[in-house]
Coordinates of C-alpha atoms and ligand atoms in Angstrom, one line a residue:
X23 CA -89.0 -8.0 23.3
X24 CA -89.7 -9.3 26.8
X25 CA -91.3 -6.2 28.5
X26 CA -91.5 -7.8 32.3
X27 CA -88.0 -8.4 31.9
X28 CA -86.8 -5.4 30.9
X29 CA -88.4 -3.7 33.6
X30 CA -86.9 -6.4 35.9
X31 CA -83.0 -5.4 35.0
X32 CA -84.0 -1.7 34.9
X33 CA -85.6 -1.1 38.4
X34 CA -82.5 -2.7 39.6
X35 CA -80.3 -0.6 38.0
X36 CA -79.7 -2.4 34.8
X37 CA -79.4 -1.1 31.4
X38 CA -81.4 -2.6 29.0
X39 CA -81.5 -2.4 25.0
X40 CA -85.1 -3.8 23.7
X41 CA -85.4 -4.9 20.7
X42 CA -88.2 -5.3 18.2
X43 CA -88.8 -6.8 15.0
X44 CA -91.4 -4.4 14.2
X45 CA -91.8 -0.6 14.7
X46 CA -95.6 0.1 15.7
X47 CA -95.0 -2.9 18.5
X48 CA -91.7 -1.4 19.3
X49 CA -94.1 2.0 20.2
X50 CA -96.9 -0.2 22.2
X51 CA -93.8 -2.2 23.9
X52 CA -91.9 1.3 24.8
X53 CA -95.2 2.9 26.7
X54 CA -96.1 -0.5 28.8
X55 CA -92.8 -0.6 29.7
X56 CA -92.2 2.9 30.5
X57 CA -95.9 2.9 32.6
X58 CA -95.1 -0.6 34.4
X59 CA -91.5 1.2 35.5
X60 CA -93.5 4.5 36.7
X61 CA -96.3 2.4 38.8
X62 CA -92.9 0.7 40.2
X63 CA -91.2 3.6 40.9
X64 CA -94.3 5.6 42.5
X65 CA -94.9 2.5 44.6
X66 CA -91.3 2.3 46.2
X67 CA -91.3 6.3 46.1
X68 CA -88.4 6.7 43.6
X69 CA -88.1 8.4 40.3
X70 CA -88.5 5.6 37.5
X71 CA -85.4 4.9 35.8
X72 CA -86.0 5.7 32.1
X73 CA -83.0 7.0 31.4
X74 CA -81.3 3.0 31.5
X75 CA -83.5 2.1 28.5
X76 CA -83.0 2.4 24.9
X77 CA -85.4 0.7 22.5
X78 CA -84.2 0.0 19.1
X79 CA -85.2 -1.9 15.9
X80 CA -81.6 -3.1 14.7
X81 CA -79.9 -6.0 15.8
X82 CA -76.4 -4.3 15.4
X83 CA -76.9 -2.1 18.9
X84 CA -76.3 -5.4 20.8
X85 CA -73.2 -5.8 19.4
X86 CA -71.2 -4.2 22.6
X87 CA -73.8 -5.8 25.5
X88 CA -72.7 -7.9 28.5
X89 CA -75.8 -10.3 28.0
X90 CA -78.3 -11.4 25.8
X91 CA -82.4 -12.7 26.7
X92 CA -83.5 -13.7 23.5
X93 CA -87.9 -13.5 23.8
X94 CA -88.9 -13.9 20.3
X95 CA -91.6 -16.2 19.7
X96 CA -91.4 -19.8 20.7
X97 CA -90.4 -21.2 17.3
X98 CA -87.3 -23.2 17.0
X99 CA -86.2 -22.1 13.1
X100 CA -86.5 -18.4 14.3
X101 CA -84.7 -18.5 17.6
X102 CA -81.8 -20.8 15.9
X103 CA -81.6 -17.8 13.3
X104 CA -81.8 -15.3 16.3
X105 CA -79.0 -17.3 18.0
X106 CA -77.1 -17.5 15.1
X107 CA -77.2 -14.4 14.1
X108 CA -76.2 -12.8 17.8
X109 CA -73.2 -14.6 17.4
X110 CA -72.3 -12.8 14.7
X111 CA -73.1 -9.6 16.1
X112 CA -71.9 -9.6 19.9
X113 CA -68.5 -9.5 20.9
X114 CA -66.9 -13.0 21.4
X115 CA -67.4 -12.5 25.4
X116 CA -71.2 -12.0 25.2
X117 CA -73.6 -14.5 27.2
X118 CA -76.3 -15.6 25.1
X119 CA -79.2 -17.0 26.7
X120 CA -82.8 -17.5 26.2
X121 CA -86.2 -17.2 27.8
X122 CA -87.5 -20.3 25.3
X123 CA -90.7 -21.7 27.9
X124 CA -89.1 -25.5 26.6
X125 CA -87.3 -25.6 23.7
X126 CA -83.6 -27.5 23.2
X127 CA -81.1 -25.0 24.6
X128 CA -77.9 -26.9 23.8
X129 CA -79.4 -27.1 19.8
X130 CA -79.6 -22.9 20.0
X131 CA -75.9 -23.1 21.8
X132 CA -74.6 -25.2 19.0
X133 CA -75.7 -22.3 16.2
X134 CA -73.1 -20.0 18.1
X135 CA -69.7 -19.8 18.3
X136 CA -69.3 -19.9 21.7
X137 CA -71.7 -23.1 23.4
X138 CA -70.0 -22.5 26.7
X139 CA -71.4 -19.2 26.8
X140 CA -75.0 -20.1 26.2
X141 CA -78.2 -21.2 29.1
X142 CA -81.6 -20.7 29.4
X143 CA -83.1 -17.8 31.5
X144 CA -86.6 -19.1 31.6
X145 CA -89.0 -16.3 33.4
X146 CA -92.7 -16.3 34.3
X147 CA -95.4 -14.6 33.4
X148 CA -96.0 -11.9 34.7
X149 CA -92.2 -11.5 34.1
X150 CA -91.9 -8.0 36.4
X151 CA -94.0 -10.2 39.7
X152 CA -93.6 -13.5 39.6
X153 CA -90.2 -14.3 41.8
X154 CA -88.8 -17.5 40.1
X155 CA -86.1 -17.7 37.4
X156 CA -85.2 -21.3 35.7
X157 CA -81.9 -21.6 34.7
X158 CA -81.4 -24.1 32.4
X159 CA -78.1 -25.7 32.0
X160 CA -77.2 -27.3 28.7
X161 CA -74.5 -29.9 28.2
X162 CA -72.6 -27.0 27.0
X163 CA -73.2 -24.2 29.6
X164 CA -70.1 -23.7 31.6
X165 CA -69.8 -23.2 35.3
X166 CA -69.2 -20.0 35.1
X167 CA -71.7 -19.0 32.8
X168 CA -74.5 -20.4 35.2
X169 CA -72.9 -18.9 38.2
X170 CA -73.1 -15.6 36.6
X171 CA -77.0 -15.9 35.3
X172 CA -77.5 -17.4 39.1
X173 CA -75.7 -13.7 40.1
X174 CA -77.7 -11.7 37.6
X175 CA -80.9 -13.5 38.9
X176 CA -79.8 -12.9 42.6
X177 CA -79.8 -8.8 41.4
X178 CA -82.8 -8.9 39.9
X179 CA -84.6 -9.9 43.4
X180 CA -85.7 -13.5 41.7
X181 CA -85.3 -16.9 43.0
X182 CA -83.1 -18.7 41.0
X183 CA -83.1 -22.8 40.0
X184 CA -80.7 -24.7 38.4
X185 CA -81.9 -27.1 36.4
X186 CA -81.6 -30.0 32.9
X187 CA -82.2 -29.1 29.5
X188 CA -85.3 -30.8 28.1
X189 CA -88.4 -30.1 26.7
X190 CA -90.1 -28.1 29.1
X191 CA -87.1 -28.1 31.8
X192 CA -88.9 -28.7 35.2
X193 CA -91.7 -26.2 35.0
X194 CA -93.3 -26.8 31.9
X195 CA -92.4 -30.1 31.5
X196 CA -94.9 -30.8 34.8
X197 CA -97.1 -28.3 32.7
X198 CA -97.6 -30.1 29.8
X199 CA -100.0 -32.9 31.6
X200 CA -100.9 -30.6 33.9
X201 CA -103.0 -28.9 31.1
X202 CA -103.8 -32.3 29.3
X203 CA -105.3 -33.4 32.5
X204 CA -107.2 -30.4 32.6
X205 CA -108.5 -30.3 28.8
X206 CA -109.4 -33.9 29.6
X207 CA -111.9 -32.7 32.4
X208 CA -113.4 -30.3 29.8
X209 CA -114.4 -32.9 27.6
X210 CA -115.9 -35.0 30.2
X211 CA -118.2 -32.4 31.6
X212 CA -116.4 -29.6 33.2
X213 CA -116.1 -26.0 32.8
X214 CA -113.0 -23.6 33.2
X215 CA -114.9 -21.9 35.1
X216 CA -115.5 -25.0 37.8
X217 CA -111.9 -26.5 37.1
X218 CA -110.6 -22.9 37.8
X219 CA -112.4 -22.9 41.0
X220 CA -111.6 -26.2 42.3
X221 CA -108.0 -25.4 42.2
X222 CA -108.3 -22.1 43.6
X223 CA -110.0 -23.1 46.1
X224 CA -106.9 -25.7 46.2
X225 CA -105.2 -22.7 47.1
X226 CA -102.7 -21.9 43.5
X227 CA -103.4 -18.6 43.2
X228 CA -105.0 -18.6 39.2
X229 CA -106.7 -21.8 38.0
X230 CA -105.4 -23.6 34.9
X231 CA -107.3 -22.1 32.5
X232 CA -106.8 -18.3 34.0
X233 CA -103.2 -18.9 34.2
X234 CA -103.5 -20.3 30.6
X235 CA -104.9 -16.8 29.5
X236 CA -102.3 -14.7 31.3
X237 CA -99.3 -16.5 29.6
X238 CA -101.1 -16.6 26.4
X239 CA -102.7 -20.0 24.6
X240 CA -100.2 -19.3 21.5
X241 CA -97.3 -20.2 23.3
X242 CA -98.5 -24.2 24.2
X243 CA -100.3 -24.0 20.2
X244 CA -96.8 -23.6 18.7
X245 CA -95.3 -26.4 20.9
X246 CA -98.2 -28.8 19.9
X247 CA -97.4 -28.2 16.4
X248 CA -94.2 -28.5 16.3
X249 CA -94.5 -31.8 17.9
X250 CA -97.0 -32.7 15.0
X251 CA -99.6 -33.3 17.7
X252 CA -102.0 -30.6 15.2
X253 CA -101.7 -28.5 12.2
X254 CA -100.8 -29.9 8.9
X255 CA -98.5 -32.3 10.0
X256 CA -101.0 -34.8 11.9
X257 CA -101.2 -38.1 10.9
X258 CA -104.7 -38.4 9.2
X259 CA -105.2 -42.1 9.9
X260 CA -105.3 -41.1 14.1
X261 CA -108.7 -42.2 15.5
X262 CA -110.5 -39.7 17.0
X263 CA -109.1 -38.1 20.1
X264 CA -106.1 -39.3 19.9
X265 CA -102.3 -38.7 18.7
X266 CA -99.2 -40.5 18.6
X267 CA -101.2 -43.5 20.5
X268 CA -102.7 -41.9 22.8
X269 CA -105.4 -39.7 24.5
X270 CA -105.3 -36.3 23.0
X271 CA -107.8 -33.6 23.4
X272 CA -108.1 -30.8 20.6
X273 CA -110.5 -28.1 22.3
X274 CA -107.3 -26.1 23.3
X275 CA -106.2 -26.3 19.7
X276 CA -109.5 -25.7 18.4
X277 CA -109.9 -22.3 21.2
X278 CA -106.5 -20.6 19.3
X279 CA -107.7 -21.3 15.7
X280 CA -110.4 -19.0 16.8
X281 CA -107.7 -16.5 17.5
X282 CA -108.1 -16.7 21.0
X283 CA -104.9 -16.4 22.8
X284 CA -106.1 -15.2 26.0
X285 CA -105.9 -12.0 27.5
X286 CA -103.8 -10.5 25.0
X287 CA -106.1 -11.0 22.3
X288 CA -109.4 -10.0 24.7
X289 CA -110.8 -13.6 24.9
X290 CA -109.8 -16.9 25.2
X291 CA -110.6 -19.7 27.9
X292 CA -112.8 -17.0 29.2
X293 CA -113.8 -13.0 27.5
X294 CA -112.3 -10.0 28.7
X295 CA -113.7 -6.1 28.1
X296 CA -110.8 -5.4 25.9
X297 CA -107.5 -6.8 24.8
X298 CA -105.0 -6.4 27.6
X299 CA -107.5 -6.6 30.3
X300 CA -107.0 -9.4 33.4
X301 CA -110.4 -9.4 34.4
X302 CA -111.7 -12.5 33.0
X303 CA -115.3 -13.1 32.6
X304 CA -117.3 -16.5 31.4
X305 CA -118.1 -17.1 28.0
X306 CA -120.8 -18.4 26.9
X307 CA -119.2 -19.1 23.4
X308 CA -116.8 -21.2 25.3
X309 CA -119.6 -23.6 26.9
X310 CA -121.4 -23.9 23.2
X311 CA -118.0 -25.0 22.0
X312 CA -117.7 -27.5 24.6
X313 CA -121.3 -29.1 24.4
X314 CA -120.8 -29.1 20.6
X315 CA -117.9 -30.5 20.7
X316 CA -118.7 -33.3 23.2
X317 CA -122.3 -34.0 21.2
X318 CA -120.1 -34.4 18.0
X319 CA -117.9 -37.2 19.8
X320 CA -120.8 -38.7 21.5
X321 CA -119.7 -37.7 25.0
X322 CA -121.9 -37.9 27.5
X323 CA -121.6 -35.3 30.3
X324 CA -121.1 -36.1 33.4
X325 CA -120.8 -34.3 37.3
X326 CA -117.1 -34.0 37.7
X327 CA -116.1 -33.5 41.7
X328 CA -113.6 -30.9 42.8
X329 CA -112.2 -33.5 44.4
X330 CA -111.6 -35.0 41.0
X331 CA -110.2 -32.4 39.6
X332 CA -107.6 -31.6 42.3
X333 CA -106.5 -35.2 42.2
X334 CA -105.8 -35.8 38.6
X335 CA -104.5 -32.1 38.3
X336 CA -102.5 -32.3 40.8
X337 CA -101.2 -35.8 41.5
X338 CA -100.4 -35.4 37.8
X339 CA -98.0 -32.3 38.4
X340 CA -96.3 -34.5 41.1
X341 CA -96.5 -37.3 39.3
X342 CA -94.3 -35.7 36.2
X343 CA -91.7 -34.3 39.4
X344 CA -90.6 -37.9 40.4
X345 CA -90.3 -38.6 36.6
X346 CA -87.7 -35.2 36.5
X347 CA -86.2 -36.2 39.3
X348 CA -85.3 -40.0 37.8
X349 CA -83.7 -38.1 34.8
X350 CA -82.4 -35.8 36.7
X351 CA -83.2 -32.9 35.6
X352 CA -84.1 -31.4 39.0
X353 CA -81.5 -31.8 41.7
X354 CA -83.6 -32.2 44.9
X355 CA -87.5 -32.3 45.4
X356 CA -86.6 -29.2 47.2
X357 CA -86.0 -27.2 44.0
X358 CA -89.4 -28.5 42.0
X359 CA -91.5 -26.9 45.2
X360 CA -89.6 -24.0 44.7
X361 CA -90.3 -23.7 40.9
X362 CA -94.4 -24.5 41.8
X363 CA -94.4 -22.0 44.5
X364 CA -92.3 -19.1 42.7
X365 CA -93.3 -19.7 39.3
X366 CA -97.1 -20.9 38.8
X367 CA -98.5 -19.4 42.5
X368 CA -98.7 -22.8 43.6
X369 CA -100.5 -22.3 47.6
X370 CA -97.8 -21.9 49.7
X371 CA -98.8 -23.4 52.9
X372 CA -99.1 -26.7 51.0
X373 CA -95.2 -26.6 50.6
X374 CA -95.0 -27.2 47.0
X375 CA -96.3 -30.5 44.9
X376 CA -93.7 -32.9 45.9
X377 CA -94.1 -31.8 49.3
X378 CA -97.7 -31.8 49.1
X379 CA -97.4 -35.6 47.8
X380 CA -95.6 -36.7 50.7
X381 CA -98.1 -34.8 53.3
X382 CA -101.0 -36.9 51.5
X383 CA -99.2 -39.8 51.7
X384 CA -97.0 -41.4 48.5
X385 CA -99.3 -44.8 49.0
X386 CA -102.4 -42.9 48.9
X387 CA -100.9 -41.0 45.8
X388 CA -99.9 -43.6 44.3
X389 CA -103.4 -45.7 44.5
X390 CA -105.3 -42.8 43.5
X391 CA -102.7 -43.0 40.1
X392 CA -103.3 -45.8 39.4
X393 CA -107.2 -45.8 39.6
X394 CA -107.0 -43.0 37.0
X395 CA -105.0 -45.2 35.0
X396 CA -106.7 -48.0 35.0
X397 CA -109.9 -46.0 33.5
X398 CA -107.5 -44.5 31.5
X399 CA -105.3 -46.3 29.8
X400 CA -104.3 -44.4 27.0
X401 CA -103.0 -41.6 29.1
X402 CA -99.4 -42.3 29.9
X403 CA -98.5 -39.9 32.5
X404 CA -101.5 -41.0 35.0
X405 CA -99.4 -44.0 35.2
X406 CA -97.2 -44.2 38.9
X407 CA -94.3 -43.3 37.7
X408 CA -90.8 -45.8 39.0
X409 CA -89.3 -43.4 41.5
X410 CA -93.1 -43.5 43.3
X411 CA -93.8 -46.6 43.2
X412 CA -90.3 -47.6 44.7
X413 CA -90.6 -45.0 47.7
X414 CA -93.8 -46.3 48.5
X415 CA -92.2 -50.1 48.5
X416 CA -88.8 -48.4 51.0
X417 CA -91.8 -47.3 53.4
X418 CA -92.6 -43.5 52.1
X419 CA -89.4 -41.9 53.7
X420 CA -89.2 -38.3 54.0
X421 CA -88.3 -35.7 51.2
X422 CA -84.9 -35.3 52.0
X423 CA -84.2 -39.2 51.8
X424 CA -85.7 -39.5 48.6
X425 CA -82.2 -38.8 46.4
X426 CA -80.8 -42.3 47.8
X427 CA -83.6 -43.8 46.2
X428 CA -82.0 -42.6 42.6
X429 CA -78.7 -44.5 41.5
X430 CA -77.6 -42.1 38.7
X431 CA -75.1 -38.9 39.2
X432 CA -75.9 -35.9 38.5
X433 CA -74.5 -32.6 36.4
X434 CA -76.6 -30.5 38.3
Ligands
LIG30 C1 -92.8 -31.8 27.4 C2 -92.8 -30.5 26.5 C3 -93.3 -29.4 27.3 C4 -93.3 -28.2 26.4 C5 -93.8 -27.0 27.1 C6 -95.3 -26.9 27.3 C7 -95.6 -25.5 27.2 C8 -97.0 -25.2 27.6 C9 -97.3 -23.8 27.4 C10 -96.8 -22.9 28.5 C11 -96.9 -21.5 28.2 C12 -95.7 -20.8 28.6 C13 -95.6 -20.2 29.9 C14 -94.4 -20.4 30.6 O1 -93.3 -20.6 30.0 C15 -94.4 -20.3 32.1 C16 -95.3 -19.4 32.7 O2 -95.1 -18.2 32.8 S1 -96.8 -20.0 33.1 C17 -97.6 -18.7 34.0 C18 -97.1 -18.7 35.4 N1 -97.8 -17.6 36.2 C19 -98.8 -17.9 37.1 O3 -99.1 -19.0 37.3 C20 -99.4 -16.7 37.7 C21 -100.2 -17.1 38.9 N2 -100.8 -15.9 39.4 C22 -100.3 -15.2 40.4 O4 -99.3 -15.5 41.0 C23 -101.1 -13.9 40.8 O5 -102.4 -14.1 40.5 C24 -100.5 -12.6 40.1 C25 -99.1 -12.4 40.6 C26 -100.6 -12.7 38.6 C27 -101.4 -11.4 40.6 O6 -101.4 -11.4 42.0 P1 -102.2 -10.3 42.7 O7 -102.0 -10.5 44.2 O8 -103.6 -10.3 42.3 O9 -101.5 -9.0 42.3 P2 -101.9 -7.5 41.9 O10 -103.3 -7.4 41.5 O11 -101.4 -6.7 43.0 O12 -101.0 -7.4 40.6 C28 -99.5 -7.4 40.7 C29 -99.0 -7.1 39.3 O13 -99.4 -8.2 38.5 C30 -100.2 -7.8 37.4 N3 -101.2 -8.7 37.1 C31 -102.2 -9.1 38.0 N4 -103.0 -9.9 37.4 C32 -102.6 -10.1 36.2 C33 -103.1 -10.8 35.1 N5 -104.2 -11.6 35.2 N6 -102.4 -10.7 33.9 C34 -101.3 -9.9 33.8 N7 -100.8 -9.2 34.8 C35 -101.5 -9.3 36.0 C36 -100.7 -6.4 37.8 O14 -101.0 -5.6 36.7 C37 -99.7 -5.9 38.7 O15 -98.7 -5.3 37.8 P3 -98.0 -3.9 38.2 O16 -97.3 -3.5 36.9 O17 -97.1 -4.2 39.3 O18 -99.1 -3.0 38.6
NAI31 N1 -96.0 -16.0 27.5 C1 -95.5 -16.5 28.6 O1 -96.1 -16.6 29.6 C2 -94.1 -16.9 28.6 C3 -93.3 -16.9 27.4 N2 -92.0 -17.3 27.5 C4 -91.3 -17.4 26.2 O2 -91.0 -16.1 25.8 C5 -90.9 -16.1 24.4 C6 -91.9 -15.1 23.8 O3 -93.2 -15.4 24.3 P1 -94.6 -15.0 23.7 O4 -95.6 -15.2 24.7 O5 -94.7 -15.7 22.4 O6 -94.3 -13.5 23.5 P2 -95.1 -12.4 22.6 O7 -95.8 -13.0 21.5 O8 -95.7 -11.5 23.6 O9 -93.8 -11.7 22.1 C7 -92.9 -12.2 21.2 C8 -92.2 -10.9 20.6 O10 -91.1 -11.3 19.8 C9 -91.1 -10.3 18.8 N3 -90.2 -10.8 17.7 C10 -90.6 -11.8 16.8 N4 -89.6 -11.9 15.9 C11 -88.6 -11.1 16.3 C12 -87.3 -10.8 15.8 N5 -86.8 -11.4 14.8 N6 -86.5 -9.9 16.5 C13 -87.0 -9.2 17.5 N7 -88.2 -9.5 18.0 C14 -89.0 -10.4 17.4 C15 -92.5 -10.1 18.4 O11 -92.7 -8.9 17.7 C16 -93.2 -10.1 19.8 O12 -93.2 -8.8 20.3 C17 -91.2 -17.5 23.9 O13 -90.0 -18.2 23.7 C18 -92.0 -18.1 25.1 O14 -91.9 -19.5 25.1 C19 -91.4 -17.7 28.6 C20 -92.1 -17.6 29.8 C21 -93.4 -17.2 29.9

């Protein structure tokens, strides 16, 4: 369905179709939407625009539409099906893209018959507030198809970024250990409740684990087992805490098998009164899990410092940016502030993560890395990644010097 973007396109004018597999959610999605347009409307002090909608169960009313978002669930098999099955459907004219939070575009373009016609239109949650749209260009995606999701984006009142197709595009891909780190901090002694703190005090406007609750903790479950890192297709010969050779922490695995996806479902990192609610409370359930968890590993607890958890949060995120930048999959450093501020309410005053690196100093980043790697080893993105290490070497020159530091060309 996508509910925040409908009501994105339609308060700008838009008609939308929504779809839904299913007709009591197609009800439930109908009346948040309608409510979320009238609150809009009676805000701005015009009548809500109902009248652009249409909600439908059948995949054969998209068949005349300018433009697709697919939103099913993040699961490859169903959104190749989805993909392939619009392509049957739609005219031959019809842009197909998708709001997949990582997934392989290009693989989803190549079950169409029209690859050209095909990006990603990654939004962020929640969809109808939060400014930034990623769109991801696949190998595939023509010019024109990007300048007219850039146009579309541009309408909708949402910062738009181009950027590479691979798992978890700019955004997520700096997720990814972003979260690890995080989980990491958990096992050693923290709370979500201190970690959450100690960012916000940072300044990003929710704290890992809140933010983790509004997107939902389904979304970054199905990824994990896709990638065999849990589920029934881990390698039972791992050692403990660990995957694929290295560091792996299962708490967030071990939070959704409780059926705790977050705010949707009432509870997860933290309890909520009801299911749907954003006020999240502490839960004690959550601190038994932890101090069970860390007794059954023999973990002792320790005192984690904010301090701590800033700098291996987010030295991590903009540790990850100068890999995306190597494999250019962002154009500029520029563009990955953009996507931190817009996208995750990254604090604006500190400019963005790469920015931030470069205010703290890349030598003092850099060092601080490679303390946390040293103590941990097994965690491959705490280790300085190239592009770092070789600014730092050139003498730490500014952000908009750091592209002559990377040989390769770029599609972007
Ligand atoms: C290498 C492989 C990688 C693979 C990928 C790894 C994937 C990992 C899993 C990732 C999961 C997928 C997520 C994704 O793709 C990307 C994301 O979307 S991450 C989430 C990003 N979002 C944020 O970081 C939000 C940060 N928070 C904020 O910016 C603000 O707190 C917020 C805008 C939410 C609220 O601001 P505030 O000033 O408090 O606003 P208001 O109270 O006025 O509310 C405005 C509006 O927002 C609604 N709202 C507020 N709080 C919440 C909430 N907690 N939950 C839901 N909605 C909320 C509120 O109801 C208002 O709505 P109206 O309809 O306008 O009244
Ligand atoms: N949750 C988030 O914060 C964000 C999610 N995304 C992406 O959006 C997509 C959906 O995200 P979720 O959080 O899982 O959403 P969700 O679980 O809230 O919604 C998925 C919807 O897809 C519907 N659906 C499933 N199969 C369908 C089908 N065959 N036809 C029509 N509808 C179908 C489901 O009924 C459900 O309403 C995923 O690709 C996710 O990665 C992107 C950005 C942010």
């Amino acid at each position: 369905m996508g509910r925040g973007i409908a009501v994105s396109l339609a308060r700008v004018g838009i008609s939308v179709i929504a779809l839904e597999s299913d007709k009591k959610l197609l009800e439930v999605s109908k009346q948040m939407i309608i409510n979320m347009l009238e609150r809009d409307a009676k805000r701005r002090g015009v009548s809500a625009p109902l009248d652009l909608l249409k909600f439908t169960l059948s995949l054969q009313d998209l068949k005349d539409v300018d433009l697709v978002i697919e939103a099913v669930f993040e699961d490859m098999a169903l959104k190749r099906q989805i993909f392939q099955d619009l392509s049957n459907v739609c005219g031959p004219t019809t842009l197909l893209s998708t709001n997949t939070s990582g997934l392989d575009v290009d693989a989803l373009a190549g079950m169409t018959d029209r690859p050209h016609l095909v990006a990603g239109m990654h939004f962020f949650s929640p969809a109808h507030v939060m400014k930034l749209l990623e769109v991801v260009c696949g190998p595939r995606s023509s010019s024109e198809t990007i300048a007219t999701v850039m146009s579309l984006g541009k309408r909708m009142g949402k910062v738009s970024v181009v950027v590479g197709n691979c798992p978890g595009f700019v955004g997520n891909r700096m997720l990814k250990p972003y979260l690890e780190e995080a989980a990491f901090l958990l096992e050693e002694g923290a709370t979500p409740e201190q970690i959450d703190k100690a960012l916000e005090d940072f300044g990003f406007a929710m704290g890992v684990f809140r933010m983790s609750d509004l997107a939902g903790l389904d979304v970054g479950w199905r990824v994990r087992k896709e990638s065999g890192l849990t589920g029934v297709d881990v390698d039972q010969n791992n050692p403990p805490r660990q995957r694929q050779g290295r560091r792996y922490c299962p708490i967030p695995d071990m939070v959704c098998e409780q059926g705790r996806y977050g705010q949707k479902t009432g509870c997860g990192w933290y309890k909520y009164d009801k299911p749907g609610d954003t006020k999240a409370k502490p839960d004690l359930s959550i601190h038994n899990l932890l101090e069970t968890y860390r007794r059954r590993y023999g973990i002792t607890s320790r005192k984690v410092t904010n301090e701590e958890i800033v700098e291996r949060c987010v030295f991590t995120l903009a540790n990850e940016g100068f890999r995306i930048l190597e494999d250019r999959i962002a154009a500029r450093p520029e563009d990955i502030d953009v996507i931190y501020l817009f996208g995750y309410g990254f604090p604006s005053y500190r400019g963005g993560p790469m920015f931030y690196a470069s205010t703290v100093g890349l030598e003092r980043v850099l060092e601080k890395l490679e303390h946390y790697y040293n103590a941990n080893p097994d965690v491959p993105h705490l280790e300085p990644s190239p592009l770092l290490k070789k600014l730092v070497v050139c003498g730490s020159p500014p952000l908009n010097k750091w592209r002559e530091q990377i040989n390769l060309h770029s599609h972007l």
